[in-house]
Coordinates of C-alpha atoms in Angstrom, one line a residue:
M49 CA -53.1 51.2 45.3
T50 CA -51.4 53.5 47.9
C51 CA -47.9 54.6 47.2
T52 CA -45.8 56.1 50.0
S53 CA -43.4 57.7 47.5
H54 CA -46.2 59.8 46.2
G55 CA -47.7 60.9 49.4
G56 CA -50.0 58.0 49.9
V57 CA -52.2 59.1 47.1
Q58 CA -54.0 56.4 45.3
D59 CA -53.8 57.1 41.6
N60 CA -54.1 54.8 38.6
K61 CA -51.4 56.7 36.7
I62 CA -49.0 56.9 39.6
S63 CA -49.6 53.3 40.6
G64 CA -48.9 52.1 37.1
E65 CA -45.6 54.0 37.1
C66 CA -44.6 52.3 40.4
R67 CA -45.5 48.9 39.0
L68 CA -43.2 49.5 36.0
R69 CA -40.4 50.6 38.3
E70 CA -40.8 47.5 40.4
K71 CA -39.7 45.4 37.4
A72 CA -36.5 47.4 36.7
P73 CA -33.3 45.8 37.9
G74 CA -31.9 47.2 41.2
W75 CA -35.0 49.4 41.8
T76 CA -36.4 49.5 45.4
A77 CA -40.1 48.8 45.0
C78 CA -42.7 51.0 46.5
M79 CA -44.1 49.2 49.5
T80 CA -45.5 49.9 52.9
Q81 CA -43.4 49.0 55.9
R82 CA -44.6 48.9 59.5
K83 CA -42.4 50.1 62.3
G84 CA -40.2 47.3 63.7
E85 CA -40.6 45.0 60.7
K86 CA -37.7 43.8 58.7
P87 CA -37.6 45.0 55.1
T88 CA -38.8 42.4 52.7
I89 CA -37.6 41.8 49.1
S90 CA -40.1 41.2 46.4
I91 CA -39.8 38.4 43.9
Q92 CA -39.1 40.9 41.2
E93 CA -36.1 42.3 43.1
H94 CA -34.9 38.8 43.9
M95 CA -34.8 37.8 40.2
A96 CA -33.1 41.1 39.3
I97 CA -30.0 40.4 41.3
D98 CA -26.9 39.7 39.2
V99 CA -28.6 38.0 36.4
C100 CA -27.0 40.0 33.6
P101 CA -24.9 37.5 31.6
G102 CA -22.5 40.1 30.4
P103 CA -20.8 39.7 27.1
I104 CA -21.7 36.6 25.1
L105 CA -18.8 34.1 25.0
P106 CA -18.2 31.5 22.3
I107 CA -19.5 28.0 23.2
K108 CA -16.7 25.7 24.2
Q109 CA -15.7 22.9 21.8
I110 CA -15.5 19.4 23.1
S111 CA -11.8 19.4 22.1
D112 CA -11.2 22.2 24.7
Y113 CA -12.0 19.7 27.4
F114 CA -9.6 17.1 26.1
P115 CA -6.5 19.1 24.9
R116 CA -3.8 17.4 22.9
Y117 CA -0.2 18.5 23.5
P118 CA 2.8 17.6 21.3
R119 CA 4.6 14.5 22.6
G120 CA 6.9 15.4 25.4
L121 CA 5.6 18.9 25.8
Q122 CA 3.7 19.6 28.9
P123 CA 1.1 22.4 29.2
A124 CA 2.7 25.7 30.0
G125 CA 2.2 27.1 33.5
P126 CA 0.6 25.5 36.6
P127 CA -3.0 24.3 36.4
R128 CA -5.5 27.0 37.2
S129 CA -7.4 26.7 40.5
A130 CA -11.1 26.6 40.6
P131 CA -12.7 30.1 41.0
S132 CA -13.8 31.2 44.5
A133 CA -17.3 32.2 45.4
A134 CA -16.3 35.9 45.5
A135 CA -15.0 35.7 41.9
T136 CA -18.6 35.2 40.7
I137 CA -19.3 38.9 41.2
A138 CA -15.9 40.2 39.9
P139 CA -15.7 42.1 36.6
E140 CA -15.8 39.8 33.5
R141 CA -12.2 40.5 32.6
E142 CA -11.1 39.1 36.0
R143 CA -13.5 36.2 36.0
P144 CA -11.7 32.8 35.6
D145 CA -12.8 30.5 32.8
E146 CA -15.3 28.3 34.5
D147 CA -15.4 26.0 31.5
S148 CA -11.6 25.5 31.4
P149 CA -10.1 22.1 30.6
D150 CA -8.6 22.0 34.1
R151 CA -12.1 22.1 35.6
A152 CA -13.4 19.5 33.2
F153 CA -10.6 17.1 34.4
G154 CA -11.3 18.1 38.0
V155 CA -7.7 19.3 38.5
G156 CA -7.3 22.4 40.6
A157 CA -5.2 23.6 43.4
S158 CA -6.6 21.0 45.7
A159 CA -6.0 18.1 43.3
S160 CA -3.5 15.5 44.5
P161 CA -0.1 15.2 42.8
Q162 CA -0.9 11.6 41.7
V163 CA -4.0 12.8 39.8
A164 CA -2.0 15.6 38.1
A165 CA 0.8 13.2 37.1
R166 CA -1.7 10.7 35.7
R167 CA -3.4 13.4 33.7
D168 CA -0.1 14.6 32.2
E169 CA 0.7 11.0 31.3
E170 CA -2.6 10.6 29.6
L171 CA -2.1 13.8 27.6
D172 CA 1.3 12.6 26.5
V173 CA -0.1 9.4 25.1
E174 CA -2.8 11.2 23.3
G175 CA -0.3 13.7 21.9
Y176 CA 1.1 11.2 19.3
D177 CA 0.7 12.2 15.7
S178 CA -2.0 10.1 14.1
D179 CA 0.4 8.7 11.5
D180 CA 2.8 7.5 14.2
S181 CA 0.2 6.0 16.5
T182 CA -2.0 4.3 13.8
T183 CA -0.8 0.9 12.7
L184 CA -1.1 -0.1 9.0
G185 CA -1.9 -3.7 9.9
T186 CA -0.2 -7.1 9.6
L187 CA 0.0 -9.6 6.7
D188 CA 0.2 -13.4 7.0
F189 CA 1.8 -15.2 4.1
S190 CA 4.1 -18.0 3.1
L191 CA 6.8 -18.5 0.4
L192 CA 8.1 -21.7 -1.2
Y193 CA 10.9 -21.9 -3.8
D194 CA 10.5 -24.9 -6.0
Q195 CA 14.0 -25.4 -7.2
E196 CA 13.3 -28.3 -9.6
N197 CA 10.6 -26.4 -11.5
N198 CA 12.2 -22.9 -11.1
A199 CA 9.0 -21.6 -9.5
L200 CA 8.3 -19.3 -6.5
H201 CA 5.0 -19.9 -4.8
C202 CA 3.6 -17.1 -2.8
T203 CA 0.5 -17.9 -0.6
I204 CA -1.3 -14.9 0.7
N205 CA -3.3 -16.1 3.7
K206 CA -4.8 -13.1 5.5
A207 CA -4.4 -9.6 6.8
K208 CA -5.4 -8.2 10.2
G209 CA -6.1 -4.7 11.5
L210 CA -5.7 -2.9 8.2
K211 CA -5.8 0.9 8.2
P212 CA -9.3 2.2 7.1
M213 CA -9.2 4.0 3.8
D214 CA -12.9 4.5 2.9
H215 CA -15.5 6.9 4.4
N216 CA -17.3 4.0 6.0
G217 CA -14.3 3.1 8.2
L218 CA -13.4 0.0 6.1
S219 CA -11.3 -0.8 3.0
D220 CA -11.5 -2.9 -0.1
P221 CA -8.1 -4.6 0.1
Y222 CA -6.1 -6.6 -2.4
V223 CA -2.4 -7.7 -2.5
K224 CA 0.0 -7.2 -5.3
L225 CA 3.5 -8.7 -5.8
H226 CA 6.6 -7.4 -7.5
L227 CA 10.1 -8.8 -8.0
L228 CA 12.8 -6.2 -7.5
P229 CA 14.8 -5.2 -9.4
G230 CA 12.7 -5.5 -12.5
A231 CA 9.9 -3.9 -14.6
S232 CA 6.9 -3.6 -12.4
K233 CA 4.3 -4.4 -15.1
A234 CA 6.2 -7.4 -16.4
N235 CA 6.3 -9.2 -13.0
K236 CA 3.3 -7.9 -11.2
L237 CA 0.9 -10.5 -9.7
R238 CA -2.2 -9.7 -7.6
T239 CA -4.9 -11.3 -5.6
K240 CA -8.6 -10.7 -5.8
T241 CA -10.2 -7.8 -4.1
L242 CA -12.2 -8.3 -0.9
H243 CA -14.8 -5.6 -0.1
N244 CA -15.6 -3.8 3.2
T245 CA -13.2 -5.4 5.5
L246 CA -10.2 -4.6 7.6
N247 CA -9.4 -8.3 8.3
P248 CA -9.5 -10.0 4.8
V249 CA -8.8 -13.7 4.3
W250 CA -7.5 -14.5 0.7
S251 CA -6.0 -18.0 1.0
E252 CA -4.7 -17.4 -2.5
T253 CA -1.4 -18.7 -4.1
L254 CA 0.4 -16.7 -6.7
T255 CA 3.3 -18.2 -8.7
Y256 CA 6.4 -16.8 -10.4
Y257 CA 7.8 -19.0 -13.1
G258 CA 11.4 -18.9 -14.4
I259 CA 13.0 -18.2 -11.0
T260 CA 16.6 -19.3 -11.0
D261 CA 19.1 -19.8 -8.2
E262 CA 20.7 -16.5 -9.3
D263 CA 17.4 -14.7 -8.8
M264 CA 17.2 -16.2 -5.3
V265 CA 20.5 -14.5 -4.4
R266 CA 19.9 -11.0 -5.8
K267 CA 16.1 -10.4 -6.0
T268 CA 13.7 -9.1 -3.4
L269 CA 10.0 -9.8 -3.3
R270 CA 7.9 -6.7 -2.6
I271 CA 4.4 -7.4 -1.2
S272 CA 2.0 -4.4 -1.1
V273 CA -1.5 -4.1 0.3
C274 CA -3.8 -1.6 -1.5
D275 CA -7.3 -0.3 -1.3
E276 CA -9.3 -0.6 -4.5
D277 CA -11.4 2.5 -5.5
K278 CA -13.9 2.4 -8.4
F279 CA -13.9 6.1 -9.2
R280 CA -10.4 7.2 -8.4
H281 CA -6.9 5.8 -8.1
N282 CA -6.3 2.9 -5.8
E283 CA -4.7 3.8 -2.5
F284 CA -1.6 2.3 -1.0
I285 CA -2.0 0.9 2.6
G286 CA 1.3 -0.7 3.4
E287 CA 4.1 -3.1 2.2
T288 CA 6.7 -5.6 3.3
R289 CA 9.8 -6.8 1.5
I290 CA 11.5 -10.2 1.7
P291 CA 15.0 -10.8 0.2
L292 CA 14.7 -14.2 -1.5
K293 CA 18.1 -15.2 -0.2
K294 CA 16.3 -15.8 3.1
L295 CA 14.5 -18.8 1.6
K296 CA 15.8 -22.3 1.5
P297 CA 15.0 -24.4 -1.6
N298 CA 11.9 -26.7 -1.3
Q299 CA 11.1 -25.5 2.2
T300 CA 8.0 -23.4 3.0
K301 CA 8.6 -20.4 5.2
N302 CA 5.8 -18.6 7.0
F303 CA 5.7 -14.9 7.7
N304 CA 3.5 -12.6 9.8
N305 CA 4.9 -9.1 9.1
C306 CA 3.8 -5.7 10.1
L307 CA 3.1 -3.5 7.1
E308 CA 5.3 -0.5 6.6
K309 CA 5.1 2.8 4.7
Q310 CA 6.0 2.9 1.0
L311 CA 9.7 2.8 0.4
P312 CA 11.4 4.2 -2.7
V313 CA 12.3 1.7 -5.5
N314 CA 16.0 1.7 -6.6
K315 CA 15.9 2.3 -10.3
T316 CA 19.7 2.5 -10.9
E317 CA 19.9 -0.6 -13.0
D318 CA 22.3 -1.3 -15.9
K319 CA 20.2 -0.4 -18.9
S320 CA 22.7 -2.1 -21.3
L321 CA 21.7 -5.5 -19.9
E322 CA 18.2 -4.7 -18.8
E323 CA 16.0 -7.7 -18.2
R324 CA 13.2 -8.0 -20.6
G325 CA 11.6 -11.2 -19.3
R326 CA 12.3 -15.0 -19.1
I327 CA 12.0 -17.8 -21.6
M328 CA 11.9 -21.5 -21.0
I329 CA 13.6 -23.5 -23.7
S330 CA 14.1 -27.3 -24.1
L331 CA 16.9 -28.9 -26.1
K332 CA 17.1 -32.5 -27.3
Y333 CA 19.4 -34.2 -29.8
N334 CA 17.5 -37.1 -31.5
T335 CA 20.0 -39.7 -32.6
Q336 CA 17.5 -41.7 -34.7
K337 CA 16.6 -38.7 -36.9
S338 CA 19.9 -36.9 -36.5
C339 CA 18.3 -33.6 -35.7
L340 CA 18.2 -31.1 -32.9
V341 CA 14.8 -30.5 -31.4
V342 CA 14.3 -27.0 -30.0
G343 CA 11.2 -26.5 -27.8
I344 CA 9.8 -23.1 -27.0
I345 CA 7.7 -23.8 -23.9
R346 CA 6.7 -20.5 -22.3
C347 CA 7.8 -17.0 -21.4
A348 CA 7.4 -15.0 -18.2
H349 CA 7.4 -11.4 -17.1
L350 CA 7.9 -10.0 -20.6
A351 CA 8.4 -6.3 -21.0
A352 CA 5.2 -4.4 -22.0
M353 CA 5.5 -2.9 -25.5
D354 CA 1.9 -1.7 -26.1
A355 CA 0.1 1.2 -24.7
N356 CA -2.4 -1.1 -22.9
G357 CA 0.4 -2.4 -20.7
F358 CA 0.7 -5.7 -22.5
S359 CA 2.4 -7.3 -25.6
D360 CA 1.4 -9.6 -28.4
P361 CA 4.5 -11.8 -28.2
Y362 CA 5.9 -14.5 -30.6
V363 CA 9.3 -16.2 -30.7
K364 CA 11.7 -16.7 -33.6
T365 CA 14.6 -19.2 -33.6
Y366 CA 17.8 -19.4 -35.8
L367 CA 20.6 -21.9 -35.9
K368 CA 23.7 -19.9 -36.9
P369 CA 25.7 -19.8 -39.1
D370 CA 22.9 -20.3 -41.6
E371 CA 24.3 -20.3 -45.1
N372 CA 21.0 -21.2 -46.8
K373 CA 18.8 -18.9 -44.7
K374 CA 16.5 -21.8 -43.9
S375 CA 16.9 -22.1 -40.2
K376 CA 14.3 -19.6 -39.2
H377 CA 11.3 -20.8 -37.3
K378 CA 8.5 -18.8 -35.7
T379 CA 5.8 -19.6 -33.1
A380 CA 2.2 -18.4 -33.1
V381 CA 1.3 -14.9 -31.8
K382 CA -0.2 -14.8 -28.3
K383 CA -2.4 -11.8 -27.8
K384 CA -2.3 -9.4 -24.9
T385 CA -0.1 -11.2 -22.4
L386 CA 3.2 -10.9 -20.7
N387 CA 3.3 -14.6 -19.7
P388 CA 2.5 -16.6 -22.9
E389 CA 2.6 -20.4 -23.2
F390 CA 3.7 -21.7 -26.6
N391 CA 4.6 -25.4 -26.2
E392 CA 5.9 -25.6 -29.8
E393 CA 8.9 -27.6 -31.1
F394 CA 11.1 -27.1 -34.1
S395 CA 13.6 -29.6 -35.7
Y396 CA 17.0 -28.8 -37.3
D397 CA 18.6 -31.5 -39.4
I398 CA 22.2 -31.5 -38.3
K399 CA 25.0 -34.0 -37.6
Y400 CA 25.9 -34.4 -34.0
A401 CA 29.5 -33.4 -34.6
D402 CA 28.5 -30.1 -36.1
L403 CA 26.6 -28.9 -33.0
T404 CA 29.9 -27.7 -31.5
K405 CA 30.1 -25.2 -34.3
K406 CA 26.6 -23.8 -34.1
T407 CA 24.8 -21.2 -32.0
L408 CA 21.1 -21.2 -31.3
E409 CA 19.7 -17.7 -31.3
V410 CA 16.2 -17.2 -29.8
T411 CA 14.4 -13.8 -29.9
V412 CA 11.0 -12.6 -28.6
W413 CA 9.0 -10.0 -30.5
D414 CA 5.8 -8.0 -30.1
Y415 CA 3.5 -8.2 -33.1
D416 CA 2.1 -4.9 -34.4
I417 CA -0.3 -4.4 -37.2
G418 CA 0.6 -1.8 -39.8
K419 CA 4.1 -1.1 -38.4
S420 CA 7.4 -2.8 -37.6
N421 CA 7.3 -5.4 -34.9
D422 CA 9.0 -4.5 -31.6
F423 CA 12.0 -6.4 -30.3
I424 CA 11.4 -7.5 -26.7
G425 CA 14.5 -9.6 -25.9
G426 CA 16.8 -12.4 -26.9
V427 CA 19.2 -15.1 -25.8
S428 CA 22.0 -17.1 -27.5
L429 CA 22.9 -20.7 -26.6
G430 CA 26.1 -22.4 -28.0
I431 CA 29.8 -22.9 -27.7
N432 CA 30.4 -19.2 -27.5
A433 CA 27.9 -18.5 -24.7
N434 CA 28.6 -18.4 -21.0
G435 CA 27.0 -19.2 -17.7
E436 CA 23.7 -21.0 -17.8
R437 CA 23.4 -20.7 -21.6
L438 CA 26.7 -22.5 -22.1
K439 CA 25.8 -25.1 -19.5
H440 CA 22.5 -25.8 -21.1
W441 CA 24.2 -26.4 -24.5
F442 CA 26.8 -28.8 -23.1
D443 CA 24.1 -30.7 -21.1
C444 CA 22.3 -31.3 -24.4
L445 CA 25.5 -32.6 -26.1
K446 CA 26.3 -34.9 -23.2
N447 CA 22.8 -36.3 -22.8
K448 CA 21.6 -37.5 -26.2
D449 CA 17.9 -38.4 -26.7
K450 CA 17.1 -36.6 -23.4
K451 CA 15.1 -33.4 -23.2
I452 CA 16.8 -30.7 -21.2
E453 CA 14.7 -27.8 -20.1
R454 CA 16.1 -24.5 -18.7
W455 CA 14.9 -21.0 -18.0
H456 CA 17.0 -18.2 -19.5
T457 CA 17.0 -14.4 -19.0
L458 CA 16.1 -12.2 -22.0
T459 CA 18.2 -9.1 -22.5
N460 CA 17.6 -6.1 -24.7
E461 CA 20.7 -7.0 -26.8
L462 CA 19.7 -7.8 -30.4
P463 CA 22.1 -10.5 -31.7
G464 CA 24.3 -8.9 -34.4
S465 CA 23.8 -11.7 -36.8
L466 CA 20.1 -11.0 -37.0
N467 CA 20.9 -7.7 -38.8
D468 CA 22.1 -9.6 -41.9

């Protein structure tokens, strides 16, 4: 090889040095050039032009191309324009960000105002907080107050578009009901659980017994949708609340409500007259046998007295005053329930005229082995009672040989005469 830089001497060592220098960036290769010819550029020189990447920059994240701004806050400063051709050879500190979000959206100095406005509008929509923009779902249900039987029928039909709670993007939803105010465990009802769905269809009816007209005025039904988890606590999805005064007796009312976030429960109740459940009692004076027949039919929403969240209830009745201490009657014990059914009757031999001097005291107890039984609640019917309790007693006196059934509210007041 002949090298002009080395006097045209052909030498292996010198030629090898020239070949190495040909590969160096920015080096003018050794070559022969005839007079009048334009200088040529070797492929090595061509590839060496401005190919140095400079400092290594972090790889852009996908979120950089789709920025999220707080609602109502526009990006600061005007959009950056696309870099010019001359900027490609500028120092790195002056080089515009070629992967900027503005370039990804195609918005630059030449973009039209309509495009820019549309982009800002899109960013504002995307800027919502996830909790604000994500719906919790809707619940379809119906309510019916059966006034004659003192029952509230709650039919849970279906839910739609529930918020996903599990890692698979689905939920295992169920519905639970509470009557407020009142002890949550005592009046809780719930549907079955449907797995892996955001649009469950239950078509299930849950019934509250012992609902009086007074309850319909002052109580509220709380309906909650939750996600069941096997290995941790169940998760709350959303709820809706219906004041029972919105319902008309014996008329079904349909609802399709949007679920809301959990609201605090007002616990400022009068503890001196705290509700401990309901009891259904029947009274009948039998003129042929000259006796008062007292029926203990069932209880509902009893207070939980045991650690397992239930009670083992039974009922005792007394007809006071009781000089001979023989008026006490007691039902069987029903295990692990807050809504027991007894359907037992007791007879008291008494003259009809003496009923105006008597008081029937009914108490509900929780049976415990090895320790004293717990008092759950009680109610007194008679001439000295008031409200529904007095009315029930008078209806019995006015309607001989007719069974009169009524629901009564149990309170935590232990009748004083029981302490004798």
